[in-house]
Tab-separated table of C-alpha atoms in Angstrom:
chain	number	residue	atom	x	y	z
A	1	UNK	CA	-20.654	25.278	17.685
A	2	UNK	CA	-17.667	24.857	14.830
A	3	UNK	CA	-16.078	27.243	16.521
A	4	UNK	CA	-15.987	25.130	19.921
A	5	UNK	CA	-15.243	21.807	18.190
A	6	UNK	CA	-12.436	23.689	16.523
A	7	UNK	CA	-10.879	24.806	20.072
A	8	UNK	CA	-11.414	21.542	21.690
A	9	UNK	CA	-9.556	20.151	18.788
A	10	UNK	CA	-6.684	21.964	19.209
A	11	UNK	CA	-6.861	22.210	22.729
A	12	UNK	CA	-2.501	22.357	23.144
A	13	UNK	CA	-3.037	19.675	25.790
A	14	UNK	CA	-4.121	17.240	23.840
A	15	UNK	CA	-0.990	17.588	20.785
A	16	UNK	CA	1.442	19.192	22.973
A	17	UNK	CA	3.213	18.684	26.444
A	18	UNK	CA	2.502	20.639	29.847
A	19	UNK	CA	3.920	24.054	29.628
A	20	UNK	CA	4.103	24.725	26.259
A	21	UNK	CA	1.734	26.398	23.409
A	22	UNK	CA	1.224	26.371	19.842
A	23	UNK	CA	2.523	30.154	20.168
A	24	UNK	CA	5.977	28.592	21.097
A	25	UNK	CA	6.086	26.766	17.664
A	26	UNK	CA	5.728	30.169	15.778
A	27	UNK	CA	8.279	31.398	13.461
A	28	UNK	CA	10.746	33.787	14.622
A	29	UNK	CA	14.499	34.887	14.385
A	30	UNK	CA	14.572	33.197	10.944
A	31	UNK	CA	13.549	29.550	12.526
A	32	UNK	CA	10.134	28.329	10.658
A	33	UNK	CA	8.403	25.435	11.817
A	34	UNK	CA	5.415	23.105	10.777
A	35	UNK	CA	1.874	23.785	10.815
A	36	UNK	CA	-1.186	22.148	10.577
A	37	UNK	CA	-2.447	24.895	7.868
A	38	UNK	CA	0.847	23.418	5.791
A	39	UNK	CA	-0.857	20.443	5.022
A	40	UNK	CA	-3.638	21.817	2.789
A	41	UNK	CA	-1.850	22.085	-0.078
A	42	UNK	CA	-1.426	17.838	-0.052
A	43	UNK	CA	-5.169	17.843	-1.596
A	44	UNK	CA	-4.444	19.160	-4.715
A	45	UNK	CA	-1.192	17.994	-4.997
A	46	UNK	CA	-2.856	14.029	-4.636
A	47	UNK	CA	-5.196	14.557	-7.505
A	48	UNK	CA	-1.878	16.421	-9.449
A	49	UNK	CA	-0.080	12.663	-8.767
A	50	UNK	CA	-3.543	11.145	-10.196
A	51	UNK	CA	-3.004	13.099	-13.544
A	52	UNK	CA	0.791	12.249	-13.421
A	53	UNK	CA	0.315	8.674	-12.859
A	54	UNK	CA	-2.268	8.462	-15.883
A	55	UNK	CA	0.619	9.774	-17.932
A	56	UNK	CA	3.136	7.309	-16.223
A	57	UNK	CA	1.152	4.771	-17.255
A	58	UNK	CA	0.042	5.599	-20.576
A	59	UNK	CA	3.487	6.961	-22.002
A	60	UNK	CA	5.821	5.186	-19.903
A	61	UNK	CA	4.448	2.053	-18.525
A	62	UNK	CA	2.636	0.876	-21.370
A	63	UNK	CA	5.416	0.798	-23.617
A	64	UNK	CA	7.900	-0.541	-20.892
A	65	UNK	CA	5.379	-3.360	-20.902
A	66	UNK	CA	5.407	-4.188	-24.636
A	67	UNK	CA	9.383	-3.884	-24.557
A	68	UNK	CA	9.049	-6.928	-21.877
A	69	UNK	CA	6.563	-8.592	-23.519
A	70	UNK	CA	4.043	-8.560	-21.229
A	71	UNK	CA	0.771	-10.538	-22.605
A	72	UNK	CA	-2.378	-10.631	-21.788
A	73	UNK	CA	-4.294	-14.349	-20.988
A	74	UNK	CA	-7.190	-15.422	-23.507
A	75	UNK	CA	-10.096	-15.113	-21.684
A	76	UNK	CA	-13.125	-16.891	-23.340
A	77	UNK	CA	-16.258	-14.598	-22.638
A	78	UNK	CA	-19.724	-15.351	-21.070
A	79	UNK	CA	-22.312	-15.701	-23.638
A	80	UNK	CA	-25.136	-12.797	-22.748
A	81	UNK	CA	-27.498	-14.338	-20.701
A	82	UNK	CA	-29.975	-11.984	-19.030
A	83	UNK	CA	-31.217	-14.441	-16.079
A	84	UNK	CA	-27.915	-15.312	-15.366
A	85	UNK	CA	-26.207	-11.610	-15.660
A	86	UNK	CA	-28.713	-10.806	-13.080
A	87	UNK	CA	-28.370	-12.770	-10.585
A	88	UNK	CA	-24.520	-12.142	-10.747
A	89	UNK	CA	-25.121	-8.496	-10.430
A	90	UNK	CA	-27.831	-8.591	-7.603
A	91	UNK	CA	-26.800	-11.405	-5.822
A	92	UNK	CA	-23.517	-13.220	-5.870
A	93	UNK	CA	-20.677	-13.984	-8.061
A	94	UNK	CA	-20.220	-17.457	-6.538
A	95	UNK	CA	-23.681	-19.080	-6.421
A	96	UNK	CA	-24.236	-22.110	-4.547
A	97	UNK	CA	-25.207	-25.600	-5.610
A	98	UNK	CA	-28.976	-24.522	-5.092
A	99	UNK	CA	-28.881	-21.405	-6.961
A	100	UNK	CA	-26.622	-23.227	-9.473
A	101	UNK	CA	-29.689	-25.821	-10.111
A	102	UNK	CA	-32.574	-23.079	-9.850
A	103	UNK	CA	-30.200	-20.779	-12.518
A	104	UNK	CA	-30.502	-23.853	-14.970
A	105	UNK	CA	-33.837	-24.165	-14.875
A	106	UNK	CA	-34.801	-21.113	-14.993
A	107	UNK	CA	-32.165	-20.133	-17.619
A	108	UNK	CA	-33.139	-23.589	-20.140
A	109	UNK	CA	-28.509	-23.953	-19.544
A	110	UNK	CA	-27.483	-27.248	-17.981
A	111	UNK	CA	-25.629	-27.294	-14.395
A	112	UNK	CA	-22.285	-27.250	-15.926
A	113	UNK	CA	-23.165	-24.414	-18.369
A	114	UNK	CA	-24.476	-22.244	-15.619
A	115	UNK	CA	-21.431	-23.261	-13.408
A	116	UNK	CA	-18.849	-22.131	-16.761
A	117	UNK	CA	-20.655	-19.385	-17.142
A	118	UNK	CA	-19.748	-18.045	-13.796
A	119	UNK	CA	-16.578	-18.676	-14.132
A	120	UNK	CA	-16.318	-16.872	-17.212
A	121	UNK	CA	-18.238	-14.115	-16.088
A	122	UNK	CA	-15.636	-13.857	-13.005
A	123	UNK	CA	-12.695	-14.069	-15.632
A	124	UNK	CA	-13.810	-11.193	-17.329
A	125	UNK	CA	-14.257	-8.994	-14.031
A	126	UNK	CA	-10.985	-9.653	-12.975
A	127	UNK	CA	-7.883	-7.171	-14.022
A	128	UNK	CA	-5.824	-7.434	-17.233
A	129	UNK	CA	-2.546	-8.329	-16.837
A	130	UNK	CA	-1.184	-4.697	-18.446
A	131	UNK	CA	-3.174	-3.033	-15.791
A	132	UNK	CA	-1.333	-4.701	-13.072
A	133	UNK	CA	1.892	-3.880	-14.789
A	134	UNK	CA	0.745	-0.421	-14.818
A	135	UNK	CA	-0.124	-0.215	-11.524
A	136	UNK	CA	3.369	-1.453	-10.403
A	137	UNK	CA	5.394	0.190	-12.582
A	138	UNK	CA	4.247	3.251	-11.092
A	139	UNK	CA	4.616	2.792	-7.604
A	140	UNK	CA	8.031	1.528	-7.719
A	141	UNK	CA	8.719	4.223	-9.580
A	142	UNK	CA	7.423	6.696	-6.835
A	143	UNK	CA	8.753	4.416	-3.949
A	144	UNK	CA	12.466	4.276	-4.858
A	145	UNK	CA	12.676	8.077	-5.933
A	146	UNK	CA	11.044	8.204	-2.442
A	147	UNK	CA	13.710	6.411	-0.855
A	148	UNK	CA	16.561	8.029	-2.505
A	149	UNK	CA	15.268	11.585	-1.800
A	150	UNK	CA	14.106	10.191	1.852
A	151	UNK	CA	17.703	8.961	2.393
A	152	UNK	CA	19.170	12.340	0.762
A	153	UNK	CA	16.929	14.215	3.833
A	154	UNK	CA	18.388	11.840	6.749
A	155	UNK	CA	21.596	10.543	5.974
A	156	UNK	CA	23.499	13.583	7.299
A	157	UNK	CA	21.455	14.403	10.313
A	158	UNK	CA	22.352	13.568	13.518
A	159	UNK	CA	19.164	11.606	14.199
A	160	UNK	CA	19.867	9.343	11.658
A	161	UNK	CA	22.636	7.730	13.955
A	162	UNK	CA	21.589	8.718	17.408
A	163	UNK	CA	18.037	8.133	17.784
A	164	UNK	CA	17.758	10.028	21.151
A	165	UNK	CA	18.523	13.111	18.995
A	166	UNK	CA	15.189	12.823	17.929
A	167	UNK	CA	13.947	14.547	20.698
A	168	UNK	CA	16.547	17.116	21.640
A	169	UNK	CA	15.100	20.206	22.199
A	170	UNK	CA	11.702	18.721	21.224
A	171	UNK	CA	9.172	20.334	20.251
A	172	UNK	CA	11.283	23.696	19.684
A	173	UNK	CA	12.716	21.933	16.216
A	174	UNK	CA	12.895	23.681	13.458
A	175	UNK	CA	11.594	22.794	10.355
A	176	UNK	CA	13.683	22.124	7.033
A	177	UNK	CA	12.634	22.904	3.410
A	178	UNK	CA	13.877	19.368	2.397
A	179	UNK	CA	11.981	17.988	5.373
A	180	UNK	CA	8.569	19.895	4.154
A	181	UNK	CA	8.764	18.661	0.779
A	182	UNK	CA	9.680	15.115	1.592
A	183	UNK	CA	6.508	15.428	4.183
A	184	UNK	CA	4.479	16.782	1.407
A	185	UNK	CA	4.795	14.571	-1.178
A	186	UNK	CA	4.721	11.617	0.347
A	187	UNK	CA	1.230	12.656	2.376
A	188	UNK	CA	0.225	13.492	-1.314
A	189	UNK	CA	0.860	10.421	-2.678
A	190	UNK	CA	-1.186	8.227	0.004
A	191	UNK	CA	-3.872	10.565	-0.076
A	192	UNK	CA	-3.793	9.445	-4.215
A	193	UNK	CA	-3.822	6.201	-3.357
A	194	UNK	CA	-7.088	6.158	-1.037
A	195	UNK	CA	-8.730	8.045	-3.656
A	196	UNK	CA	-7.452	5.384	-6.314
A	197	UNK	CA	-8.075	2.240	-3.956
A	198	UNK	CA	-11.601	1.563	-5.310
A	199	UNK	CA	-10.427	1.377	-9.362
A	200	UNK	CA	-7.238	0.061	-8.916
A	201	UNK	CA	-6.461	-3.831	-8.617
A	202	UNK	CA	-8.770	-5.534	-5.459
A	203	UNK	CA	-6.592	-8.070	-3.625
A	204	UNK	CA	-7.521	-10.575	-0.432
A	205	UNK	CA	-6.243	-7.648	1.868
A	206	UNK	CA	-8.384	-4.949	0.451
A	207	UNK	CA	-9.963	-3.360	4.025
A	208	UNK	CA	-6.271	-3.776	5.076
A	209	UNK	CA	-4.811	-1.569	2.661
A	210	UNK	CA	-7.929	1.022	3.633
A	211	UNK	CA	-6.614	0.943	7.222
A	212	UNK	CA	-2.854	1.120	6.422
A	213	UNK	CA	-3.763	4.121	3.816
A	214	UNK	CA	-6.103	5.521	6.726
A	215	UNK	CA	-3.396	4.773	9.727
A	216	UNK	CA	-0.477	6.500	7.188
A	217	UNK	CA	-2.172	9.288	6.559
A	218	UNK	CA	-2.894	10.224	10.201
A	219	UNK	CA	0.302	9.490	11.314
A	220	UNK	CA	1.963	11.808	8.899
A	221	UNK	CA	-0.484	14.846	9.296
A	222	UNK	CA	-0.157	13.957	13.125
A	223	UNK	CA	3.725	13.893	13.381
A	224	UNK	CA	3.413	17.279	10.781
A	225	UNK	CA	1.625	19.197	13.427
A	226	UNK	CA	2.710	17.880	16.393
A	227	UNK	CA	6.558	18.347	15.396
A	228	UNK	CA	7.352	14.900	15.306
A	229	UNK	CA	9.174	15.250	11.869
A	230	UNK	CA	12.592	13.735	12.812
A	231	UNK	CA	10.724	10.604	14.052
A	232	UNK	CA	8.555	10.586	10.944
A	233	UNK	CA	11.067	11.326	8.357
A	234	UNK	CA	13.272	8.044	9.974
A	235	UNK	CA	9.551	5.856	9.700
A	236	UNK	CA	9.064	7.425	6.054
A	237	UNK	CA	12.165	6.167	5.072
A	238	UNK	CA	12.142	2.732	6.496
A	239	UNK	CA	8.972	1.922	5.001
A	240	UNK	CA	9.590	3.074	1.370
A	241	UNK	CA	13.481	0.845	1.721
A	242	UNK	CA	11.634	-2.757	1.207
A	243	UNK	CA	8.444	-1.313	-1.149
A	244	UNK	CA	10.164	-0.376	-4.131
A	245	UNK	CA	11.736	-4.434	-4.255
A	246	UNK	CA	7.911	-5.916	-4.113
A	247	UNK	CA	7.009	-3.675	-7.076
A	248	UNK	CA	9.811	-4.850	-9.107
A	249	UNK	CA	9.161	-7.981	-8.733
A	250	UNK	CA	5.680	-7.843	-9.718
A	251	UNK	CA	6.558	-6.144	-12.566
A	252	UNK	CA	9.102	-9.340	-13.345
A	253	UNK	CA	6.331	-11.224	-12.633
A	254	UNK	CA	4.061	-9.892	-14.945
A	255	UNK	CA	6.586	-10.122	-17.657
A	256	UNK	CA	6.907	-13.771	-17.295
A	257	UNK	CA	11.252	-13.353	-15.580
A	258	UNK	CA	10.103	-16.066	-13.041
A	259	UNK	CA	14.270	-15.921	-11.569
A	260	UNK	CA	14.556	-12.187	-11.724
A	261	UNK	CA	10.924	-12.472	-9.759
A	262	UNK	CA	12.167	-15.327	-7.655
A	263	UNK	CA	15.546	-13.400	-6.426
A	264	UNK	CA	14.150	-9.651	-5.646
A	265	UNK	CA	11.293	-11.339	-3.969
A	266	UNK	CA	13.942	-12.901	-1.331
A	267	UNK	CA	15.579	-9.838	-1.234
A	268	UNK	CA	12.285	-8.069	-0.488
A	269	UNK	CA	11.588	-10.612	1.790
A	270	UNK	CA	14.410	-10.309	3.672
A	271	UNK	CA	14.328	-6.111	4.140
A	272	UNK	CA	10.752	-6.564	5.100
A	273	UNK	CA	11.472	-8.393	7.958
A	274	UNK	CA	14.344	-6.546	8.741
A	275	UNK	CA	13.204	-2.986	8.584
A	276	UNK	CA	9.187	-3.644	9.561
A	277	UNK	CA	9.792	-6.511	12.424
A	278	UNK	CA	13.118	-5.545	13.784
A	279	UNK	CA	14.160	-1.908	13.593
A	280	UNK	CA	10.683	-0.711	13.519
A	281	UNK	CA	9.863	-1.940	16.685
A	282	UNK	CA	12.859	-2.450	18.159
A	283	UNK	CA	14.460	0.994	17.463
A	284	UNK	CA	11.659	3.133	15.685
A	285	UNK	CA	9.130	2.206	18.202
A	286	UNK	CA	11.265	2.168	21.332
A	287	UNK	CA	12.343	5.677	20.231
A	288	UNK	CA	8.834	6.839	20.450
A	289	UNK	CA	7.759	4.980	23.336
A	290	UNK	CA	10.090	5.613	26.017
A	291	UNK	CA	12.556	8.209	25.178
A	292	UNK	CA	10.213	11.246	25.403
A	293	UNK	CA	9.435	10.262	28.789
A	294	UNK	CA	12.889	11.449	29.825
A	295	UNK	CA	12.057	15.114	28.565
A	296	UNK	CA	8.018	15.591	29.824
A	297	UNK	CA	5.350	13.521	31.111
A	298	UNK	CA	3.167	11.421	28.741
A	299	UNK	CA	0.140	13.240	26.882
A	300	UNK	CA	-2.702	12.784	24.581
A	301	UNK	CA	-0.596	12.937	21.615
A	302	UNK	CA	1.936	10.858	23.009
A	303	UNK	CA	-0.564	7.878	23.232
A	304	UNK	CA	-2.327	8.425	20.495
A	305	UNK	CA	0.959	8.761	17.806
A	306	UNK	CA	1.922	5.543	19.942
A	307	UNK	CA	-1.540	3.838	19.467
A	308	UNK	CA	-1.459	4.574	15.559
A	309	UNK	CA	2.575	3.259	15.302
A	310	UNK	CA	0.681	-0.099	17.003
A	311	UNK	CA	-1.780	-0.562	14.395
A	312	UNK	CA	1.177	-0.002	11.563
A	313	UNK	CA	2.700	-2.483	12.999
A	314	UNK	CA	0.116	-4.881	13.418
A	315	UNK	CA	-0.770	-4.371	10.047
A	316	UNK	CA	3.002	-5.517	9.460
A	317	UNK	CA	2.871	-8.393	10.842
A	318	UNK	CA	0.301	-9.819	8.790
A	319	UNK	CA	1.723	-8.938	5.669
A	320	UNK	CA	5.210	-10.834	7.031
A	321	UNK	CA	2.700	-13.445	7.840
A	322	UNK	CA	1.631	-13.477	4.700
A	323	UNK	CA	5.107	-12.783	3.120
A	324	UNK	CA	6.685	-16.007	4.813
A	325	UNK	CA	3.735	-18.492	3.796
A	326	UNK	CA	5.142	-17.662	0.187
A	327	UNK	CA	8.796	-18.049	1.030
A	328	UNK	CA	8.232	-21.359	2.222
A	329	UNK	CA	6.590	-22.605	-0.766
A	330	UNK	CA	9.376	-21.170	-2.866
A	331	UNK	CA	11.943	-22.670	-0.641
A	332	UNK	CA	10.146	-26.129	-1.290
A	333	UNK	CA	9.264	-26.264	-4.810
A	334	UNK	CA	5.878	-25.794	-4.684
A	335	UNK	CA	4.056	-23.159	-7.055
A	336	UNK	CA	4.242	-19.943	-5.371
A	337	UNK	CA	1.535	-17.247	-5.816
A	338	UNK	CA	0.685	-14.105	-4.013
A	339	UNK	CA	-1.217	-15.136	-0.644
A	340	UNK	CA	-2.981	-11.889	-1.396
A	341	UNK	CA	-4.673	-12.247	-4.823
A	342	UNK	CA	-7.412	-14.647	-6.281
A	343	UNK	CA	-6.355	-16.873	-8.325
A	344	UNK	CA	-7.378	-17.382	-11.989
A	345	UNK	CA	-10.345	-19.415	-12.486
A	346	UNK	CA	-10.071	-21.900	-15.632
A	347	UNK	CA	-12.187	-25.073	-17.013
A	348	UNK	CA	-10.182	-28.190	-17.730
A	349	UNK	CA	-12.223	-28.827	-21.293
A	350	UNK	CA	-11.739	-24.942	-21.862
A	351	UNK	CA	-7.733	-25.133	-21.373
A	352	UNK	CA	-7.222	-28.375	-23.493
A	353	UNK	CA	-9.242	-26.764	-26.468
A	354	UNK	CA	-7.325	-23.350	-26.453
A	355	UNK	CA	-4.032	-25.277	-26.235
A	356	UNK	CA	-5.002	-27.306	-28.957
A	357	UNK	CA	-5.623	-23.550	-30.679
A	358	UNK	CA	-2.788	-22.401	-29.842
A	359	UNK	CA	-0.250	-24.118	-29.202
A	360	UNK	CA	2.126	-23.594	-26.019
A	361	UNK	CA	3.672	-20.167	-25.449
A	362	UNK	CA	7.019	-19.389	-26.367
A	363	UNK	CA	8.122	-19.670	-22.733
A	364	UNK	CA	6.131	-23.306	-22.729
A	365	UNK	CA	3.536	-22.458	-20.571
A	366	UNK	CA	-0.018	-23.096	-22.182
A	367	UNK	CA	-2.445	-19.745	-23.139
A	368	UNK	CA	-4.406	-20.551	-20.395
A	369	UNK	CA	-2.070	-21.959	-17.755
A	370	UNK	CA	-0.296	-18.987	-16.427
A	371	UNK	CA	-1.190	-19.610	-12.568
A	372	UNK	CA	2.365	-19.795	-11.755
A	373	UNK	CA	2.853	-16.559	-9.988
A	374	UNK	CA	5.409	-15.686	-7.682
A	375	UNK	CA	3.888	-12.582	-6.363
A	376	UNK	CA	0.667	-10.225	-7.907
C-alpha cells in the first residue's frame, strides 16, 4: 500500500509537464540537478540552527542587549491563590463579570482584587522584554546574511534581469552548488522556526505565521523538486530584502531608540509594499503564471505552485494591512504599537505607587508606562 501511495505521489504528471520524466532530470555529462532525496538533510540541519540560535542568543544577543540597555518592566506578581490559579488554568485568562463575582466569593478577595489579580497573573505570562530582543536579534541576523548571500546567488544570472529566462530550457536546468546551499539553508531555517513557533513570542497573528511557515516550506521543497529554483531563488530573495529592516527595528524598539525605531520602520514599510504588493505580484507572480504557458500546457504542479504563491500573497496583504494601520498613526501623532501584539495590561493605583517608588526612568517614561511601542 506505501508502495502505491509512493507512486501516485510521484506520478511525473502531476510535478512535471507532458513528455517528460524524472529520468530526464538525472545527472549526466557533468550537469547535476535537484532532487527530492536532497532535501533530507534540511531536518537536521533545522534542529543544528536551534542549537546555534541558543548560542546567538545567549553569547551574542544577551550582551548586545545590556550594551543597549535594554530593561526589563517591573511586573508586580499575583499573590498565590489556589481558587483563582485554577480557574485561570482550566478555564480562561479573561473571566467575565459573572465569573469575576463568583471568583470573589468563592475566593473571600473583593471584585477588584480578583479583577488585579488577573491582570497580574496575565503580566507575568506574557514575554520579558530580553526575550523579545533575543528573538529579534537573531532573525535579523539570519535574514540579512540571507539577503546578502541570496543577492550574491542572483545578481549575475541572467534571470535576475530577464525574468522570461526563468524558464529557458525549463525543466532541463541545471542545478548550482550556490543555488543548493542557498535552498538548503533557508528550508532549514523555516523548518526551525515551526518547530520554535510554540516557545517563542505569541502575537495576534499566531495561526498566520503557522500558515506562512506551512505555505514557505512547501513552496520551497516544491520548487526544489520540481526544478523551479530560478523562480524560487528570485522569491527567496525578495522576501528576506524588507525582513531584516522589521527586526531592526524591534530590536530599536526594545532598546527604548524610539527615532532609530521610527525611521527603519518607514523604510521597512516602504520595501514591504514595494517588494510583497508590487513586484511580487506584478513580476514574480506574472512570471509564474503565464510565462510557462508559452513552453507546455498547464499541469498539476503548475496550479498547485500557483495556488500556494496565492496564499503567500494573501497572507501579504494582511500584514501590509496591518503594516499601514501603524503608519498612519505614526504619520498623525498618535502612539503607535504593533497591530500584532497585546498590549501590556497595568492598574492605574498600581502605576502611581511604583512611580512614586521609583521615580521616572532616565528616558522619562514611568517603570510601568512603557506602552509606547512602535513595533513588537
Amino acid at each position: 500500500m506505501f508502495q502505491t501511495l509512493y507512486s501516485y505521489f510521484w506520478w511525473e504528471r502531476l510535478w512535471l509537464p507532458a513528455n517528460l520524466t524524472w529520468a530526464d532530470l538525472e545527472d549526466r555529462d557533468g550537469r547535476v540537478y535537484a532532487k527530492a532525496s536532497d532535501l533530507y538533510i534540511t531536518l537536521p540541519l533545522a534542529f543544528l540552527f536551534l542549537v546555534v540560535r541558543h548560542l546567538f542568543e545567549t553569547y551574542v544577543a544577551t550582551p548586545l542587549a545590556g550594551l543597549l540597555n535594554v530593561k526589563e518592566k517591573i511586573r508586580l506578581k499575583a499573590t498565590p491563590n489556589a481558587v483563582l490559579e485554577k480557574f485561570y488554568a482550566a478555564t480562561t485568562k479573561h473571566p467575565k463579570q459573572a465569573d469575576v463575582e463568583m471568583l470573589s466569593k468563592k475566593s473571600g478577595c473583593t471584585v477588584r482584587q480578583v479583577e488585579r489579580w488577573f491582570r497580574r497573573r496575565r503580566n507575568q505570562d506574557r514575554p520579558s522584554l530580553l526575550k523579545k530582543f533575543r528573538e529579534a536579534s537573531w532573525r535579523f541576523t539570519f535574514y540579512l546574511i540571507a539577503f546578502i548571500a541570496g543577492m550574491a546567488v542572483i545578481v549575475d544570472k541572467p534571470w535576475f534581469y530577464d525574468l522570461r529566462e526563468v524558464w529557458k530550457g525549463y525543466p532541463i536546468q541545471s542545478m548550482l552548488p550556490s543555488q543548493y546551499w542557498y535552498y538548503m539553508i533557508e528550508l532549514s531555517f523555516y523548518w526551525s522556526l515551526l518547530f520554535s513557533i510554540a516557545s517563542d513570542v505569541k502575537r495576534k497573528d499566531f495561526k498566520e505565521q503557522i500558515i506562512h511557515h506551512v505555505a514557505t516550506i512547501i513552496l520551497i521543497s516544491f520548487s526544489w523538486f520540481a526544478n523551479y529554483i530560478r523562480a524560487g531563488t528570485l522569491i527567496m530573495a525578495l522576501h528576506d530584502s524588507s525582513d531584516y529592516l522589521l527586526e531592526s527595528a524591534k530590536m530599536f524598539n526594545y532598546a527604548g531608540w524610539r527615532n532609530t525605531c521610527n525611521n527603519i520602520f518607514i523604510v521597512f514599510a516602504a520595501v514591504f509594499i514595494v517588494t510583497r504588493l508590487v513586484i511580487l505580484p506584478f513580476w514574480i507572480m506574472h512570471c509564474t503564471v503565464f510565462y510557462p504557458l508559452d513552453l507546455y500546457p498547464a499541469f498539476f504542479g503548475y496550479y498547485f505552485f500557483n495556488f500556494m504563491m496565492v496564499v503567500l500573497q494573501s497572507l501579504h496583504i494582511f500584514w501590509a494591512y496591518l503594516i499601514i494601520r501603524m503608519a498612519q498613526k505614526f504619520i498623525t501623532g498618535k502612539v503607535v504599537e504593533d497591530e500584532r501584539s497585546d498590549r501590556e495590561e497595568t492598574d492605574n493605583s498600581e502605576e502611581e505607587e511604583e512611580v512614586a517608588k521609583n521615580g521616572p526612568l532616565s528616558n522619562g517614561h514611568p517603570v510601568l508606562n512603557n506602552n509606547h511601542r512602535k513595533t513588537d
